[in-house]
mmCIF file of C-alpha atoms in Angstrom:
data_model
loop_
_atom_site.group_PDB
_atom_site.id
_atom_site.type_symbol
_atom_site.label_atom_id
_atom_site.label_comp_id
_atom_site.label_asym_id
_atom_site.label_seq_id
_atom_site.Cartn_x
_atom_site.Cartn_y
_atom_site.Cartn_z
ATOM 1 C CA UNK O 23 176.729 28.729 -73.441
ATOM 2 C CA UNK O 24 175.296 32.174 -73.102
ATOM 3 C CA UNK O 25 172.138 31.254 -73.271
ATOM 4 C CA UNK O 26 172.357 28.638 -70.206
ATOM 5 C CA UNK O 27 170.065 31.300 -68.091
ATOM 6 C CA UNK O 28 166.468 30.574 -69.896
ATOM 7 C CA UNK O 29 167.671 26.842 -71.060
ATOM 8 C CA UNK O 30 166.219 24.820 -67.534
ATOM 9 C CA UNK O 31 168.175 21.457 -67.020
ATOM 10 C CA UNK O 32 168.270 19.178 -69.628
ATOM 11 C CA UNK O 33 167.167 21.178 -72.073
ATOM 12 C CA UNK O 34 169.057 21.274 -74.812
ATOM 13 C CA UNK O 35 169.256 17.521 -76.438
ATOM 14 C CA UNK O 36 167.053 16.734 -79.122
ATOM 15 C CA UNK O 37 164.771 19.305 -80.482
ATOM 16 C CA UNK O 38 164.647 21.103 -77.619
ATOM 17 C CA UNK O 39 167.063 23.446 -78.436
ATOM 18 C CA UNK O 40 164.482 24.431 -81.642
ATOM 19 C CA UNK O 41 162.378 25.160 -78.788
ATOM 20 C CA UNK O 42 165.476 26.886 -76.892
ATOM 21 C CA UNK O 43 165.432 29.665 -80.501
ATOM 22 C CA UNK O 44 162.326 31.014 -79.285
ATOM 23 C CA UNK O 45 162.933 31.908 -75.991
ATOM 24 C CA UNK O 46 162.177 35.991 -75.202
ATOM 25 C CA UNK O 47 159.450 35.270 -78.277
ATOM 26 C CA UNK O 48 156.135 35.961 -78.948
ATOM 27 C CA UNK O 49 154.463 32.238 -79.355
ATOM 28 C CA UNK O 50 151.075 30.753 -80.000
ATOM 29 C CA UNK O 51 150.278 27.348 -78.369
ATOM 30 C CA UNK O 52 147.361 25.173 -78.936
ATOM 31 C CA UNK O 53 146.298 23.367 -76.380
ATOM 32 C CA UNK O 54 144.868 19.535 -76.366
ATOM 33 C CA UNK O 55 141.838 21.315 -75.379
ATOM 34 C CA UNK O 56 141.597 23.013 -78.602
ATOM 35 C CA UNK O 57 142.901 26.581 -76.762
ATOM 36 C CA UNK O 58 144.811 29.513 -78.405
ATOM 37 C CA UNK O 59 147.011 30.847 -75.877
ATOM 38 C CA UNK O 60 149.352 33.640 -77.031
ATOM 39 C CA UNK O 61 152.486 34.396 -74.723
ATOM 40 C CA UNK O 62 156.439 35.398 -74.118
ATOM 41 C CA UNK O 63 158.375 32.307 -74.245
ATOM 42 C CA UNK O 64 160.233 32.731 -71.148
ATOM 43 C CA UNK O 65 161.615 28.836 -70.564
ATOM 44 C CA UNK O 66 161.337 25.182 -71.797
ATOM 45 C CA UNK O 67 162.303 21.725 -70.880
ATOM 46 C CA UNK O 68 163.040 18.221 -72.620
ATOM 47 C CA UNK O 69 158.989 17.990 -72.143
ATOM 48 C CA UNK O 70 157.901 20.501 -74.103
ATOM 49 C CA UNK O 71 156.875 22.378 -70.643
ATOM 50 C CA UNK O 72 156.324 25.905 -71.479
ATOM 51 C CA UNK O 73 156.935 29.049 -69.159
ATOM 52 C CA UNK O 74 154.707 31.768 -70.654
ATOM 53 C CA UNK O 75 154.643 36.076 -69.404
ATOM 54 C CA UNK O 76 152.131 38.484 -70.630
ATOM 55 C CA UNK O 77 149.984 35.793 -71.770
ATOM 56 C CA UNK O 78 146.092 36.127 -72.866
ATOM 57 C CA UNK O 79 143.723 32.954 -74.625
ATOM 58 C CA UNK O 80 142.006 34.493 -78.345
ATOM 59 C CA UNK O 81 138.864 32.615 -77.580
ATOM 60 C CA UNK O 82 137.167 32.544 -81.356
ATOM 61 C CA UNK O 83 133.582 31.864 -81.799
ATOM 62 C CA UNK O 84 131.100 31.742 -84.803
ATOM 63 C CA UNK O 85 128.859 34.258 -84.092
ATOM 64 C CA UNK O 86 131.002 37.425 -82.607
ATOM 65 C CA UNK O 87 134.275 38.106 -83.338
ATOM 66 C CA UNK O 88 137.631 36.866 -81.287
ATOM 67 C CA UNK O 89 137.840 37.891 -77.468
ATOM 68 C CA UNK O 90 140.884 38.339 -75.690
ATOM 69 C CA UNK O 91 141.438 36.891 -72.095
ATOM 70 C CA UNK O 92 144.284 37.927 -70.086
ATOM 71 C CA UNK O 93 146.190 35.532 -68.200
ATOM 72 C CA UNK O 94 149.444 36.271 -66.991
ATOM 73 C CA UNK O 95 151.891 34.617 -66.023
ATOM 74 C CA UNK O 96 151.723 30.535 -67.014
ATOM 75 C CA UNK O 97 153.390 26.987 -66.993
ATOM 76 C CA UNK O 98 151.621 24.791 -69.458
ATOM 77 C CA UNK O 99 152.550 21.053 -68.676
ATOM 78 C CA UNK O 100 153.856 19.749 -71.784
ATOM 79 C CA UNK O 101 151.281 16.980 -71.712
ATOM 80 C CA UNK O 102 148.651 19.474 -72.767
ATOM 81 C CA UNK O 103 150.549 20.845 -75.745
ATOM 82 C CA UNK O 104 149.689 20.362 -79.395
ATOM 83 C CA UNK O 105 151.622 22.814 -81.328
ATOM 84 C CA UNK O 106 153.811 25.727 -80.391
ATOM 85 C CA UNK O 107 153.506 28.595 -83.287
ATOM 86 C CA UNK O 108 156.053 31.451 -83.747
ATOM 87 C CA UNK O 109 153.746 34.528 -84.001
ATOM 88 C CA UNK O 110 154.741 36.794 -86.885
ATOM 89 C CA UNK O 111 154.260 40.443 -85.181
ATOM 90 C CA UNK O 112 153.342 42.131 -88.746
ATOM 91 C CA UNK O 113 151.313 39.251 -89.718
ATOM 92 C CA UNK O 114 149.382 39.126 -86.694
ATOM 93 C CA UNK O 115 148.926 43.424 -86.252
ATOM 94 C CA UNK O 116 147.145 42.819 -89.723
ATOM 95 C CA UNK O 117 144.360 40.551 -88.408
ATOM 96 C CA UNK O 118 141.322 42.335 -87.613
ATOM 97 C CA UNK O 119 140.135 40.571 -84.832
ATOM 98 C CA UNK O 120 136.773 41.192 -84.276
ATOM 99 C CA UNK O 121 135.673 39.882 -88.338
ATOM 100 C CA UNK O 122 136.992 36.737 -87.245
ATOM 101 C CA UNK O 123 134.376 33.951 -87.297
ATOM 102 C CA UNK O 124 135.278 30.133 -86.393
ATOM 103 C CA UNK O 125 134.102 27.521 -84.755
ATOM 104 C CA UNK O 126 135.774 26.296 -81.250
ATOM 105 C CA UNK O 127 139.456 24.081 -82.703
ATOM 106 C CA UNK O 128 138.404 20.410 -81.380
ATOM 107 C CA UNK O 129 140.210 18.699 -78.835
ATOM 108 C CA UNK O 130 142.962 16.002 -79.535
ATOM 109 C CA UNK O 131 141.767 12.514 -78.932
ATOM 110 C CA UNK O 132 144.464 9.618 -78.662
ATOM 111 C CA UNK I 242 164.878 4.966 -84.361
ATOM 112 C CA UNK I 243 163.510 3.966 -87.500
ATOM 113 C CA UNK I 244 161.493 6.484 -88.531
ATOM 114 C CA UNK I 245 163.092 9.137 -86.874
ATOM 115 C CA UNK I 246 166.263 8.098 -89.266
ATOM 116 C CA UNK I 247 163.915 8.412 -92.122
ATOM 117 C CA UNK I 248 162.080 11.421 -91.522
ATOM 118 C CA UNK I 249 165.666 13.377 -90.728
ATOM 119 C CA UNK I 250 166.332 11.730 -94.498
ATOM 120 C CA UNK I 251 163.129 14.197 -95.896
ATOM 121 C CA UNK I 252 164.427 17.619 -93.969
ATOM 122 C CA UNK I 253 163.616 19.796 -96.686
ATOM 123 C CA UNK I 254 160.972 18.676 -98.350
ATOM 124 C CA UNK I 255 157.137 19.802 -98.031
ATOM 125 C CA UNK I 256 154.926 17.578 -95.685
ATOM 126 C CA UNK I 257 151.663 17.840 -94.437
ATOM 127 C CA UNK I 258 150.555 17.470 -90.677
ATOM 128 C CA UNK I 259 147.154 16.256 -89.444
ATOM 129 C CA UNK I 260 146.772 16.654 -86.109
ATOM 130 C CA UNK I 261 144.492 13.936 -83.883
ATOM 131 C CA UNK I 262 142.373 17.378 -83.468
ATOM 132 C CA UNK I 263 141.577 16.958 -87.227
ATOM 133 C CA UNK I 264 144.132 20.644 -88.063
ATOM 134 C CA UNK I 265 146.395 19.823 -90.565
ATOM 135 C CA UNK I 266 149.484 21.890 -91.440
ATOM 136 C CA UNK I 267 151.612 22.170 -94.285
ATOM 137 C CA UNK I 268 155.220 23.105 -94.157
ATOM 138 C CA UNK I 269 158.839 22.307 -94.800
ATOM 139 C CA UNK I 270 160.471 20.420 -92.820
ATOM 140 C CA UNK I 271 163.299 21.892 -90.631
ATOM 141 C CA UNK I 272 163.459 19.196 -88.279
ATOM 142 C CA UNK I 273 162.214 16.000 -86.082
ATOM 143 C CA UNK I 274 163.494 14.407 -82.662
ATOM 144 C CA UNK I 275 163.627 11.384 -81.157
ATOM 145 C CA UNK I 276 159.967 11.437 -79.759
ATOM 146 C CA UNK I 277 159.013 12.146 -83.544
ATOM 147 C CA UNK I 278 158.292 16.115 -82.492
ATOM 148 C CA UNK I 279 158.189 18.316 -85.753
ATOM 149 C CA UNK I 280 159.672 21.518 -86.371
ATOM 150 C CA UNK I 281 158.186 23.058 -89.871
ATOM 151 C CA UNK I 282 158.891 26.772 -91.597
ATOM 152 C CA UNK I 283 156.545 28.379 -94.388
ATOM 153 C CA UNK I 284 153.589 26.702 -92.620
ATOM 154 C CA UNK I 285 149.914 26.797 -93.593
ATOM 155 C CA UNK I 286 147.211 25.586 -92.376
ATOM 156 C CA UNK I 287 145.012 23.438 -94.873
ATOM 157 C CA UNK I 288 141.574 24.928 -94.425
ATOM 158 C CA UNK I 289 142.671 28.457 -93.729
ATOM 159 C CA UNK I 290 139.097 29.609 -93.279
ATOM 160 C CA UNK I 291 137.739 26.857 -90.523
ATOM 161 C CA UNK I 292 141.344 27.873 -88.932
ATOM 162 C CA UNK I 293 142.163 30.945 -88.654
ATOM 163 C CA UNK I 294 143.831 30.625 -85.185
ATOM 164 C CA UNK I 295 147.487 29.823 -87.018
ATOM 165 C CA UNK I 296 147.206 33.229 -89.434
ATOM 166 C CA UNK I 297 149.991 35.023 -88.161
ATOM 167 C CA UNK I 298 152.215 31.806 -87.696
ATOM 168 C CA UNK I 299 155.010 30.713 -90.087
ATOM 169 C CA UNK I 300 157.046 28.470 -88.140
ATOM 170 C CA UNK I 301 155.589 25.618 -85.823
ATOM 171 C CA UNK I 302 157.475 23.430 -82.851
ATOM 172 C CA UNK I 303 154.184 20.226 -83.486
ATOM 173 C CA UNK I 304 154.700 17.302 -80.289
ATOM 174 C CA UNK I 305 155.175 14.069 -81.528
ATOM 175 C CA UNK I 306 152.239 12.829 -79.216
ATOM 176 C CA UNK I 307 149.562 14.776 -81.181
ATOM 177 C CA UNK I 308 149.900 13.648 -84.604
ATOM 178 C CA UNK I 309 148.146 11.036 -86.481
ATOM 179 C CA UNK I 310 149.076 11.811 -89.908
ATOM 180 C CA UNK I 311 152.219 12.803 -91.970
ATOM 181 C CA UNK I 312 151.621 12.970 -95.435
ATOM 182 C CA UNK I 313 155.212 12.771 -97.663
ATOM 183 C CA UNK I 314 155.876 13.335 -101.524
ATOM 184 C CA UNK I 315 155.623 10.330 -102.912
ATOM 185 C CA UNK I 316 158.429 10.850 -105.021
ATOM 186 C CA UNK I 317 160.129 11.113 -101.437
ATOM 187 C CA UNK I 318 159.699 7.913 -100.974
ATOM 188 C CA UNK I 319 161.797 4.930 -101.659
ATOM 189 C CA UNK I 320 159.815 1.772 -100.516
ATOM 190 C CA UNK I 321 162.766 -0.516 -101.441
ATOM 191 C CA UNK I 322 164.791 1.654 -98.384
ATOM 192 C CA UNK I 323 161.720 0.976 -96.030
ATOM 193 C CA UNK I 324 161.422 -2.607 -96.369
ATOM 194 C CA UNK I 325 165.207 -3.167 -96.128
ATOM 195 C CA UNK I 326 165.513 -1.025 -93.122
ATOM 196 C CA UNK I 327 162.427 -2.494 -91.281
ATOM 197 C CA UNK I 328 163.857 -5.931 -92.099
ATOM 198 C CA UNK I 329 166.856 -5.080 -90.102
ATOM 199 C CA UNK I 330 165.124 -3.534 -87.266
ATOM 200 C CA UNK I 331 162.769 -6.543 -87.181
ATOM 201 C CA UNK I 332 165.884 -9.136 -87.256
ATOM 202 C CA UNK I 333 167.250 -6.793 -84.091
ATOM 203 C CA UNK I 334 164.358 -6.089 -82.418
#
């Protein structure tokens, strides 16, 4: 397959290859910790282990609007993944940012 | 396998997610695994306003592992199906 570079071993039974699609994308995962972290997919694996570039967490709060934290390079374990969101570029230049108000997301309990 | 053989039966149709984090996400379903991992398009979130962190997202990858609820059409649902096919799996199992 041509895209055997970014696919790591294993990769592509099961969903995986879903996962495989957004490779080179702009994603937004949400931690089990209740964090936003916005990145370049760059690789995957059968656990949902995420290589992320260029990454930085929106931190949102109630009383100020959302702060950007940059990060870097990443590997979230796959453990600590709730949901992995394809970010729609146009959708997300419209958001003004800092008229944002939420509270912090919760974090999963089992 | 049993209800990853019925979910892959309701690709299509409009479910909604709750997450054990209390987020719950709306979407059609594209498609599920083995470990029960989600895949939805056209998603929203269900209180939009205490969740603004999933705005600008349309299409969701959700791990199995963090879901408590997955609420179905009922009209989706065909209980006489369910029973027969747990039957079996209990007889197997």
């Amino acid at each position: 397959s041509t895209r055997a570079a970014p696919c790591l071993a294993g990769v592509c039974t099961g969903m995986a290859k879903e996962l495989t699609a957004l490779v080179d994308k702009q994603i937004s995962v949400i931690t089990n910790d209740g964090r936003n972290i916005i990145g370049i997919l760059r690789g995957v694996d059968q656990t949902t282990n995420l290589i992320l570039e260029e990454c930085f967490e929106r931190v949102y709060s109630v009383s100020s609007g959302v702060e950007q934290a940059v990060l870097g390079l990443y590997i979230i374990r796959g453990d600590n993944i709730a949901v992995i969101g394809e970010l729609n570029e146009e959708l997300d230049e419209e958001l003004d940012l800092s008229n944002i108000r939420a509270p912090p997301m919760k974090s999963i309990v089992h | 396998m049993l209800f990853y053989s019925y979910f892959k039966t309701l690709v299509g149709k409009h479910v909604v997610v709750e997450l054990k984090n209390d987020l719950a996400i709306g979407g059609t379903l594209v498609s599920v695994d083995q470990y029960l991992n989600i895949k939805l398009e056209n998603t929203g979130v269900v209180d939009a306003k205490r969740y603004p962190h999933m705005k600008s997202v349309r299409n969701c990858f959700i791990r199995g592992s963090v879901v408590r609820y997955v609420q179905l059409p009922s009209d989706a649902v065909d209980v006489d199906i369910l029973h027969d096919a747990t039957r079996r799996e209990a007889r197997g199992a």
